[in-house]
Amino acid sequence: MKIKIPNIPQKNVFKTLQKPEPQTPQERETFLTKAFPASFQWATSSESFKVEGAWAADGKGETIWDRFGHENQAFNNHTVDTACDSYRKVDVDVYLLRGLGVNTYQFSISWARVFPSGYRASMSNEGVLYYNNLINALVESGIRPVATLYHWDLPQAMQDEGGWTKDFIVEAFKDYADFCFSQFGDRVKDWNTFSSPWVVSHAGYGTGEHAPGVKDYVTASYQVNLAVTHNILKSHAEAWHVYNDKYRGPQGGKVGIALNSDWAQPGDPMKPEDVAAAERYLEFMLGWFAHPIFIDGDYSQVLKTQIEKKKTDCTGSVPAVLPTFTAEEKARIKGTSDFFGLNHYTSRLVSSSVGGCVPGPQGVGDFRAYVDPSWPTTASDWIVSLPSGLRSLLAYIKNKYLTTHNVPIYITGNGMPTEYSGDPLNDTSRIDYLSGYINEALKAITDDGVDVQRFTVQSFMDGFEGKQGYSERFGLLHVNFEDSSRPRSPKQSAYFYAQIIEQNGFVSRKKVNEVFEGLKISQAPRLPPVMPDGTTKYINQAGLDYYNKVVDALIAANIQPQVCFSFSGKEIGEGKVLLTFLLTVFFWVRSLCTTGISHKLYRMLEVGKMRLSLKDSKTTQMSCLRILVQK
């Protein structure tokens, strides 16, 4: 018998790093020590293929990222087979989220875990149960669940049919979205249809650095890339209309899309050609999706004019032909977002150039993107730190896309990676990065009047980072991928972010020497067994005493105990052992509720979901028994 319970919070004061000094004299002069609006949403996030693992468990279908890893296309042949094992660690992960103090958690649903083949006929009850358990645990903990329908992990069976390049995908995604709204929408009130769709088309079907690994820029033209974008836009619109027509009334939620974009700063602001090139850069990244959704249902005139120019210049080998929407499709797409979701990580300097007839954004767009060597770097070659770029981008979005379709902006992703080397917990560079970007968001709200209502730190924990595998770490929590139990440990940035949340921004403390009393949360320890041989022949009193103290300390700290038990019996009379185990648990919990811990306790309020499975005739497993003891 194994009993696992998350490590209890310690009452000692944990001294976090104080607010980092801004990086430049100008930033130091303008750093705001103010609070965010009282209703501000503090979030962190994860993505299904990066953290869930259990890649083939309970009938889950293969995804394009499963195939990508198994074909050894990621760093050091890393795969998503186990990842962070979050599929089996819902209670631990939600416990850690509670310790972090976030009021919002953004996660993505794996299409292939719910519909293994991609179609409703293959629906998996176990996959639906997993997401129900996650959502319920979040709601019980007072954390707002935000669900993303698609974060890059297409069912491989659909990719084999052509995936996002084929028209069938629009109806298939609409049906998948309909199912998710019907199953989870009574508790999930915020939905992203897609996250960073530009990355799907650019890296998945252009450079080939992401699954499904189609290197279209090299082998063919820009055309497949444009077709992917076209179908994603139509799929998003259909999902929005499904919600609007069937679920908005009874559920009262919001559906939008999380678009990714760099900030483009003219290489020479005094040169009109560089200013125009920076605008083209933004149109080829952000505007490609934002203009149809937030303005008129169609691609922008800047995009159309540039691509038409290439058709004229490159008669022998046209690098791109922009697909067209029908009048009906334009009407279906326009206005299909209840918020503006923004994933932003970095900035670029952009100058005008002659792209010739080379496929790809820079070639077709006639611009050259580069970075200032003075900007702080990260473990990723594409992310450099320029916090002021976020504020500039937020003002750009407000003035360009939200003048008529006035919806709030949610920052749905912001963060940076560190290398997996040295001291992985001492991530001061991430603290510097987050401090700057969060403060620039605050300036956008207070000084520029931008309606930013959420900030999401990417990511909650380290995970699988595409082609880089586990060599780059975005997490607030460190995950030890060398340990089969995948323990999580908070980094310095986790305590820093917890302090920002607790203060609701950058508010100076009343006492000069006052420090933040955070919850020192860590992975579940190896705990003393209660029944070492799996029977009642020998009860380990030291083990019982330990758990009595744990529950007593939790109750004294006004924390609701939530205990997860795991059991496995082999060749020792499974039925008898299971019954003995359950009776022992029952009488232990009953004794806690009636003898000496607290007279304010109820008896036993709830025995959580218990699932029995027979792997073979000699093995019985109880995956999880949750017991909630409430005041």
Short mmCIF file of C-alpha atoms in Angstrom, two decimals, residues 22-447:
data_model
loop_
_atom_site.label_atom_id
_atom_site.label_comp_id
_atom_site.label_asym_id
_atom_site.label_seq_id
_atom_site.Cartn_x
_atom_site.Cartn_y
_atom_site.Cartn_z
CA PRO A 22 14.50 47.71 -13.57
CA GLN A 23 17.10 47.11 -16.24
CA THR A 24 17.64 50.63 -17.65
CA PRO A 25 17.66 54.16 -16.17
CA GLN A 26 14.48 54.98 -18.07
CA GLU A 27 12.72 51.88 -16.69
CA ARG A 28 13.88 52.74 -13.17
CA GLU A 29 12.38 56.22 -13.51
CA THR A 30 9.00 54.94 -14.67
CA PHE A 31 8.60 51.72 -12.66
CA LEU A 32 5.10 51.81 -11.14
CA THR A 33 4.53 50.85 -7.54
CA LYS A 34 0.77 50.56 -7.87
CA ALA A 35 -1.89 47.89 -7.62
CA PHE A 36 -3.84 46.30 -10.43
CA PRO A 37 -7.65 46.60 -10.50
CA ALA A 38 -9.32 44.64 -7.70
CA SER A 39 -10.92 42.17 -10.12
CA PHE A 40 -7.68 41.44 -12.01
CA GLN A 41 -7.14 37.80 -12.96
CA TRP A 42 -3.74 36.30 -12.10
CA ALA A 43 -3.13 33.13 -14.05
CA THR A 44 -0.61 30.54 -15.05
CA SER A 45 -0.93 27.92 -17.75
CA SER A 46 -0.07 24.51 -19.13
CA GLU A 47 -0.63 22.69 -22.42
CA SER A 48 -1.87 19.12 -22.73
CA PHE A 49 0.95 17.58 -24.76
CA LYS A 50 3.62 19.35 -22.71
CA VAL A 51 2.54 18.07 -19.28
CA GLU A 52 -0.07 15.29 -19.34
CA GLY A 53 1.98 12.28 -20.40
CA ALA A 54 0.01 9.00 -20.40
CA TRP A 55 0.25 9.23 -24.16
CA ALA A 56 -1.61 5.98 -24.84
CA ALA A 57 -3.42 5.49 -21.51
CA ASP A 58 -7.11 4.66 -21.34
CA GLY A 59 -7.47 4.53 -25.10
CA LYS A 60 -6.09 8.00 -25.89
CA GLY A 61 -5.37 8.45 -29.58
CA GLU A 62 -1.96 9.26 -30.99
CA THR A 63 -1.28 12.95 -31.62
CA ILE A 64 1.10 14.66 -34.01
CA TRP A 65 3.39 15.40 -31.04
CA ASP A 66 3.44 11.72 -30.05
CA ARG A 67 4.53 10.89 -33.58
CA PHE A 68 7.02 13.77 -33.64
CA GLY A 69 8.76 12.46 -30.52
CA HIS A 70 8.69 8.82 -31.58
CA GLU A 71 10.35 9.78 -34.86
CA ASN A 72 13.21 11.30 -32.80
CA GLN A 73 12.64 14.82 -34.07
CA ALA A 74 13.01 16.45 -30.62
CA PHE A 75 16.20 17.23 -28.72
CA ASN A 76 18.02 14.14 -27.46
CA ASN A 77 15.13 11.93 -28.68
CA HIS A 78 12.82 13.29 -25.99
CA THR A 79 9.15 12.30 -26.18
CA VAL A 80 5.87 13.27 -24.54
CA ASP A 81 5.21 9.70 -23.38
CA THR A 82 5.35 10.60 -19.67
CA ALA A 83 6.07 14.34 -19.67
CA CYS A 84 5.08 15.70 -16.21
CA ASP A 85 2.60 12.84 -15.66
CA SER A 86 -0.12 15.42 -14.92
CA TYR A 87 -2.73 12.95 -16.13
CA ARG A 88 -2.15 11.08 -12.86
CA LYS A 89 -1.39 14.09 -10.64
CA VAL A 90 -4.50 16.26 -10.71
CA ASP A 91 -4.72 16.64 -6.93
CA VAL A 92 -1.03 17.46 -6.51
CA ASP A 93 -1.06 20.01 -9.34
CA VAL A 94 -4.19 21.77 -8.09
CA TYR A 95 -2.74 21.78 -4.57
CA LEU A 96 0.36 23.54 -5.91
CA LEU A 97 -1.79 26.02 -7.82
CA ARG A 98 -3.56 26.86 -4.57
CA GLY A 99 -0.22 27.44 -2.90
CA LEU A 100 0.87 29.72 -5.72
CA GLY A 101 -2.24 31.82 -5.12
CA VAL A 102 -3.49 32.17 -8.70
CA ASN A 103 -7.20 32.76 -9.19
CA THR A 104 -7.16 31.53 -12.80
CA TYR A 105 -5.64 28.49 -14.51
CA GLN A 106 -5.41 28.05 -18.27
CA PHE A 107 -5.03 24.51 -19.60
CA SER A 108 -5.63 22.87 -22.94
CA ILE A 109 -7.76 19.87 -23.81
CA SER A 110 -6.15 17.13 -25.86
CA TRP A 111 -8.50 16.48 -28.78
CA ALA A 112 -7.19 12.90 -29.08
CA ARG A 113 -7.76 12.17 -25.38
CA VAL A 114 -11.45 13.05 -25.73
CA PHE A 115 -11.93 11.80 -29.32
CA PRO A 116 -9.06 9.33 -30.02
CA SER A 117 -9.74 9.31 -33.77
CA GLY A 118 -10.71 12.97 -33.84
CA TYR A 119 -14.38 12.16 -34.34
CA ARG A 120 -17.22 11.96 -31.82
CA ALA A 121 -17.89 8.29 -32.52
CA SER A 122 -14.60 7.41 -30.80
CA MET A 123 -15.36 9.38 -27.61
CA SER A 124 -13.39 8.21 -24.56
CA ASN A 125 -15.18 8.21 -21.21
CA GLU A 126 -11.83 8.10 -19.41
CA GLY A 127 -10.59 11.16 -21.27
CA VAL A 128 -13.74 13.11 -20.41
CA LEU A 129 -13.44 11.97 -16.77
CA TYR A 130 -9.88 13.28 -16.55
CA TYR A 131 -10.89 16.79 -17.60
CA ASN A 132 -13.98 16.69 -15.40
CA ASN A 133 -11.78 15.81 -12.42
CA LEU A 134 -9.35 18.61 -13.23
CA ILE A 135 -12.11 21.18 -13.70
CA ASN A 136 -13.93 20.09 -10.54
CA ALA A 137 -10.75 20.27 -8.47
CA LEU A 138 -10.07 23.80 -9.77
CA VAL A 139 -13.59 24.99 -9.04
CA GLU A 140 -13.53 23.42 -5.56
CA SER A 141 -10.29 25.33 -4.93
CA GLY A 142 -11.71 28.66 -6.04
CA ILE A 143 -9.60 28.75 -9.21
CA ARG A 144 -11.21 29.86 -12.46
CA PRO A 145 -10.67 27.25 -15.21
CA VAL A 146 -9.80 28.55 -18.68
CA ALA A 147 -9.83 25.88 -21.37
CA THR A 148 -8.08 25.97 -24.73
CA LEU A 149 -9.63 23.67 -27.31
CA TYR A 150 -6.55 23.42 -29.50
CA HIS A 151 -2.96 23.94 -28.48
CA TRP A 152 -1.12 22.26 -31.34
CA ASP A 153 -1.80 18.54 -30.67
CA LEU A 154 -3.94 17.37 -33.59
CA PRO A 155 -5.01 13.70 -33.56
CA GLN A 156 -2.58 11.87 -35.83
CA ALA A 157 -5.47 10.10 -37.56
CA MET A 158 -6.68 13.50 -38.80
CA GLN A 159 -3.19 14.54 -39.85
CA ASP A 160 -3.10 11.39 -41.95
CA GLU A 161 -6.17 12.78 -43.75
CA GLY A 162 -4.44 16.09 -44.43
CA GLY A 163 -5.11 17.88 -41.14
CA TRP A 164 -5.43 21.64 -41.24
CA THR A 165 -4.74 21.78 -44.98
CA LYS A 166 -8.08 20.13 -45.82
CA ASP A 167 -11.61 21.52 -45.62
CA PHE A 168 -13.03 18.58 -43.63
CA ILE A 169 -11.22 19.83 -40.54
CA VAL A 170 -13.62 22.78 -40.13
CA GLU A 171 -16.67 20.62 -39.48
CA ALA A 172 -14.65 18.18 -37.37
CA PHE A 173 -13.37 20.97 -35.11
CA LYS A 174 -16.87 22.44 -34.83
CA ASP A 175 -18.21 19.10 -33.57
CA TYR A 176 -15.32 18.68 -31.13
CA ALA A 177 -15.92 22.18 -29.77
CA ASP A 178 -19.65 21.51 -29.46
CA PHE A 179 -18.94 18.40 -27.40
CA CYS A 180 -16.52 20.19 -25.07
CA PHE A 181 -18.95 23.06 -24.50
CA SER A 182 -21.71 20.58 -23.66
CA GLN A 183 -19.57 18.52 -21.28
CA PHE A 184 -17.55 21.18 -19.46
CA GLY A 185 -19.26 24.51 -20.11
CA ASP A 186 -21.36 24.44 -16.95
CA ARG A 187 -18.11 25.09 -15.04
CA VAL A 188 -15.73 26.49 -17.66
CA LYS A 189 -16.72 30.07 -18.50
CA ASP A 190 -13.66 31.08 -20.54
CA TRP A 191 -12.67 29.33 -23.76
CA ASN A 192 -9.79 29.82 -26.19
CA THR A 193 -10.54 28.11 -29.48
CA PHE A 194 -6.87 28.21 -30.52
CA SER A 195 -3.63 29.29 -28.89
CA SER A 196 -0.94 30.85 -31.09
CA PRO A 197 -2.40 29.71 -34.42
CA TRP A 198 0.36 31.59 -36.26
CA VAL A 199 2.83 29.12 -34.73
CA VAL A 200 0.73 26.20 -35.97
CA SER A 201 0.93 27.40 -39.55
CA HIS A 202 4.45 28.88 -39.47
CA ALA A 203 6.33 26.27 -37.44
CA GLY A 204 4.10 23.25 -38.11
CA TYR A 205 3.61 23.66 -41.85
CA GLY A 206 6.38 26.15 -42.76
CA THR A 207 9.72 25.66 -41.04
CA GLY A 208 8.84 22.16 -39.84
CA GLU A 209 10.26 22.83 -36.37
CA HIS A 210 6.95 21.81 -34.79
CA ALA A 211 4.69 18.86 -35.38
CA PRO A 212 3.62 17.70 -37.90
CA GLY A 213 7.03 18.78 -39.19
CA VAL A 214 6.00 19.89 -42.70
CA LYS A 215 8.89 21.91 -44.17
CA ASP A 216 6.81 23.68 -46.75
CA TYR A 217 8.95 26.79 -47.18
CA VAL A 218 11.80 24.58 -48.37
CA THR A 219 10.05 21.96 -50.45
CA ALA A 220 7.14 23.79 -52.06
CA SER A 221 5.71 27.26 -51.51
CA TYR A 222 4.01 29.45 -48.96
CA GLN A 223 0.65 28.16 -50.20
CA VAL A 224 0.05 25.29 -47.77
CA ASN A 225 0.86 27.66 -44.91
CA LEU A 226 -1.83 30.07 -46.12
CA ALA A 227 -4.36 27.25 -46.47
CA VAL A 228 -3.77 26.19 -42.86
CA THR A 229 -4.47 29.72 -41.64
CA HIS A 230 -7.61 29.89 -43.78
CA ASN A 231 -9.06 26.71 -42.26
CA ILE A 232 -8.11 27.69 -38.69
CA LEU A 233 -9.98 30.99 -39.07
CA LYS A 234 -13.09 29.24 -40.37
CA SER A 235 -12.86 26.59 -37.63
CA HIS A 236 -12.58 29.27 -34.95
CA ALA A 237 -15.62 31.11 -36.31
CA GLU A 238 -17.76 27.97 -36.43
CA ALA A 239 -16.86 27.07 -32.84
CA TRP A 240 -17.76 30.59 -31.69
CA HIS A 241 -21.14 30.40 -33.42
CA VAL A 242 -21.88 27.01 -31.87
CA TYR A 243 -21.34 28.50 -28.44
CA ASN A 244 -23.21 31.68 -29.26
CA ASP A 245 -26.23 29.80 -30.64
CA LYS A 246 -26.47 26.90 -28.17
CA TYR A 247 -24.58 27.59 -24.95
CA ARG A 248 -24.12 31.30 -24.28
CA GLY A 249 -27.62 31.68 -22.84
CA PRO A 250 -27.59 28.81 -20.33
CA GLN A 251 -23.83 28.89 -19.55
CA GLY A 252 -23.00 32.60 -19.73
CA GLY A 253 -19.37 32.19 -20.75
CA LYS A 254 -16.96 33.74 -23.24
CA VAL A 255 -15.25 32.34 -26.31
CA GLY A 256 -12.23 33.92 -27.96
CA ILE A 257 -8.88 33.17 -29.50
CA ALA A 258 -5.34 33.59 -28.14
CA LEU A 259 -3.16 35.16 -30.85
CA ASN A 260 0.60 35.38 -30.60
CA SER A 261 2.62 38.35 -31.72
CA ASP A 262 5.98 39.98 -31.25
CA TRP A 263 6.23 43.75 -31.09
CA ALA A 264 7.79 45.18 -34.27
CA GLN A 265 9.86 48.31 -33.73
CA PRO A 266 11.11 50.15 -36.84
CA GLY A 267 14.85 49.74 -37.25
CA ASP A 268 15.06 53.46 -37.95
CA PRO A 269 11.89 55.28 -36.84
CA MET A 270 12.89 58.23 -39.05
CA LYS A 271 12.75 56.13 -42.22
CA PRO A 272 9.20 55.74 -43.62
CA GLU A 273 10.20 52.51 -45.35
CA ASP A 274 11.21 50.94 -42.00
CA VAL A 275 7.98 52.14 -40.40
CA ALA A 276 6.03 50.51 -43.24
CA ALA A 277 8.11 47.33 -42.93
CA ALA A 278 7.35 47.10 -39.19
CA GLU A 279 3.64 47.45 -40.01
CA ARG A 280 3.93 44.62 -42.57
CA TYR A 281 5.64 42.47 -39.95
CA LEU A 282 2.69 42.93 -37.59
CA GLU A 283 0.19 42.30 -40.39
CA PHE A 284 1.94 39.06 -41.38
CA MET A 285 1.88 37.85 -37.76
CA LEU A 286 -0.89 39.39 -35.65
CA GLY A 287 -3.04 40.90 -38.39
CA TRP A 288 -3.24 37.66 -40.37
CA PHE A 289 -5.77 36.43 -37.78
CA ALA A 290 -6.79 39.59 -35.93
CA HIS A 291 -7.96 41.60 -38.94
CA PRO A 292 -10.57 39.05 -40.11
CA ILE A 293 -11.87 38.43 -36.59
CA PHE A 294 -11.83 41.94 -35.14
CA ILE A 295 -12.35 44.21 -38.16
CA ASP A 296 -14.14 43.01 -41.30
CA GLY A 297 -14.01 39.24 -41.72
CA ASP A 298 -11.30 39.40 -44.37
CA TYR A 299 -7.53 39.69 -44.65
CA SER A 300 -6.12 43.20 -44.38
CA GLN A 301 -5.47 45.36 -47.38
CA VAL A 302 -1.78 45.55 -46.44
CA LEU A 303 -1.55 41.76 -46.67
CA LYS A 304 -3.47 41.63 -49.94
CA THR A 305 -1.43 44.40 -51.55
CA GLN A 306 1.88 42.83 -50.59
CA ILE A 307 0.95 39.40 -51.89
CA GLU A 308 -0.43 40.88 -55.12
CA LYS A 309 2.90 42.69 -55.53
CA LYS A 310 4.69 39.36 -55.35
CA LYS A 311 2.40 37.88 -58.00
CA THR A 312 3.45 40.73 -60.31
CA ASP A 313 7.16 40.56 -59.43
CA CYS A 314 7.46 36.77 -59.48
CA THR A 315 5.61 35.63 -62.59
CA GLY A 316 7.83 32.59 -63.00
CA SER A 317 7.49 31.31 -59.45
CA VAL A 318 4.77 32.92 -57.36
CA PRO A 319 5.63 32.39 -53.66
CA ALA A 320 2.05 32.84 -52.40
CA VAL A 321 -1.58 33.18 -53.48
CA LEU A 322 -3.89 34.42 -50.73
CA PRO A 323 -7.08 32.32 -50.37
CA THR A 324 -10.35 34.22 -50.50
CA PHE A 325 -13.38 34.17 -48.24
CA THR A 326 -16.90 34.23 -49.60
CA ALA A 327 -19.22 36.99 -48.47
CA GLU A 328 -20.98 34.49 -46.21
CA GLU A 329 -17.68 33.36 -44.67
CA LYS A 330 -16.65 36.96 -44.00
CA ALA A 331 -19.91 37.54 -42.15
CA ARG A 332 -19.38 34.34 -40.14
CA ILE A 333 -15.84 35.35 -39.11
CA LYS A 334 -16.28 39.03 -38.26
CA GLY A 335 -16.70 39.75 -34.55
CA THR A 336 -16.23 36.16 -33.38
CA SER A 337 -14.31 36.83 -30.18
CA ASP A 338 -15.53 37.93 -26.77
CA PHE A 339 -12.02 39.05 -25.76
CA PHE A 340 -8.63 39.65 -27.37
CA GLY A 341 -6.26 36.92 -26.20
CA LEU A 342 -2.58 37.81 -26.57
CA ASN A 343 0.47 35.57 -26.25
CA HIS A 344 3.54 37.83 -26.22
CA TYR A 345 7.14 36.96 -25.40
CA THR A 346 9.55 39.13 -27.34
CA SER A 347 10.18 42.01 -29.79
CA ARG A 348 12.03 42.62 -33.02
CA LEU A 349 13.62 45.50 -34.84
CA VAL A 350 12.33 45.53 -38.42
CA SER A 351 13.83 47.13 -41.51
CA SER A 352 12.69 47.23 -45.11
CA SER A 353 14.36 44.75 -47.45
CA VAL A 354 13.92 43.14 -50.84
CA GLY A 355 12.61 39.66 -50.19
CA GLY A 356 12.61 38.62 -53.83
CA CYS A 357 10.59 35.50 -54.63
CA VAL A 358 11.57 33.55 -51.51
CA PRO A 359 8.64 31.84 -49.74
CA GLY A 360 7.98 32.69 -46.11
CA PRO A 361 6.97 35.80 -44.16
CA GLN A 362 10.17 37.82 -44.56
CA GLY A 363 10.54 37.03 -48.26
CA VAL A 364 6.92 37.69 -49.14
CA GLY A 365 6.68 40.62 -46.69
CA ASP A 366 9.86 42.41 -47.85
CA PHE A 367 11.17 42.97 -44.35
CA ARG A 368 14.16 41.97 -42.26
CA ALA A 369 13.73 41.24 -38.55
CA TYR A 370 16.59 41.33 -36.02
CA VAL A 371 17.30 42.19 -32.39
CA ASP A 372 19.33 44.81 -30.60
CA PRO A 373 22.41 43.07 -29.09
CA SER A 374 21.88 45.03 -25.86
CA TRP A 375 18.52 43.35 -25.19
CA PRO A 376 18.82 40.62 -22.51
CA THR A 377 18.82 37.12 -23.97
CA THR A 378 17.23 33.90 -22.74
CA ALA A 379 17.82 30.18 -23.24
CA SER A 380 15.78 30.42 -26.44
CA ASP A 381 17.30 31.91 -29.55
CA TRP A 382 13.97 33.55 -30.44
CA ILE A 383 13.10 35.20 -27.10
CA VAL A 384 14.87 38.35 -25.99
CA SER A 385 13.58 40.62 -23.24
CA LEU A 386 12.12 44.04 -24.09
CA PRO A 387 9.28 44.66 -21.61
CA SER A 388 8.33 48.01 -23.17
CA GLY A 389 7.39 46.07 -26.30
CA LEU A 390 4.37 44.63 -24.49
CA ARG A 391 3.02 48.06 -23.60
CA SER A 392 3.54 49.26 -27.18
CA LEU A 393 1.77 46.20 -28.56
CA LEU A 394 -1.17 46.58 -26.17
CA ALA A 395 -1.65 50.20 -27.25
CA TYR A 396 -1.39 49.12 -30.91
CA ILE A 397 -4.09 46.47 -30.41
CA LYS A 398 -6.39 48.91 -28.63
CA ASN A 399 -6.09 51.53 -31.37
CA LYS A 400 -6.19 49.19 -34.36
CA TYR A 401 -8.53 46.34 -33.49
CA LEU A 402 -10.74 47.40 -30.59
CA THR A 403 -12.14 50.75 -31.70
CA THR A 404 -15.45 49.24 -32.85
CA HIS A 405 -15.27 45.69 -31.45
CA ASN A 406 -14.50 46.80 -27.90
CA VAL A 407 -13.63 43.72 -25.85
CA PRO A 408 -11.18 43.24 -22.96
CA ILE A 409 -7.63 42.04 -23.55
CA TYR A 410 -6.42 38.90 -21.78
CA ILE A 411 -2.67 38.29 -21.76
CA THR A 412 -2.92 34.55 -22.30
CA GLY A 413 0.81 33.81 -22.30
CA ASN A 414 4.05 35.53 -21.26
CA GLY A 415 7.26 33.97 -20.07
CA MET A 416 10.78 32.90 -20.93
CA PRO A 417 12.89 29.74 -20.78
CA THR A 418 15.99 28.99 -18.79
CA GLU A 419 18.50 26.25 -19.51
CA TYR A 420 18.38 22.98 -17.61
CA SER A 421 21.77 23.42 -16.01
CA GLY A 422 23.40 24.91 -12.94
CA ASP A 423 20.90 25.81 -10.22
CA PRO A 424 17.46 25.37 -11.87
CA LEU A 425 15.59 26.78 -8.85
CA ASN A 426 17.48 30.08 -8.73
CA ASP A 427 15.90 31.62 -11.84
CA THR A 428 16.58 35.30 -11.19
CA SER A 429 16.54 36.03 -14.93
CA ARG A 430 12.89 34.95 -15.06
CA ILE A 431 12.09 37.22 -12.12
CA ASP A 432 13.69 40.15 -13.95
CA TYR A 433 11.74 39.28 -17.09
CA LEU A 434 8.34 38.87 -15.37
CA SER A 435 8.81 41.96 -13.23
CA GLY A 436 9.37 44.09 -16.31
CA TYR A 437 6.54 42.66 -18.40
CA ILE A 438 3.96 42.69 -15.60
CA ASN A 439 4.87 46.29 -14.80
CA GLU A 440 4.48 47.29 -18.46
CA ALA A 441 1.02 45.71 -18.45
CA LEU A 442 0.22 47.82 -15.39
CA LYS A 443 1.37 50.97 -17.23
CA ALA A 444 -0.85 50.07 -20.17
CA ILE A 445 -3.82 49.88 -17.80
CA THR A 446 -3.18 52.94 -15.65
CA ASP A 447 -1.49 55.31 -18.12
#
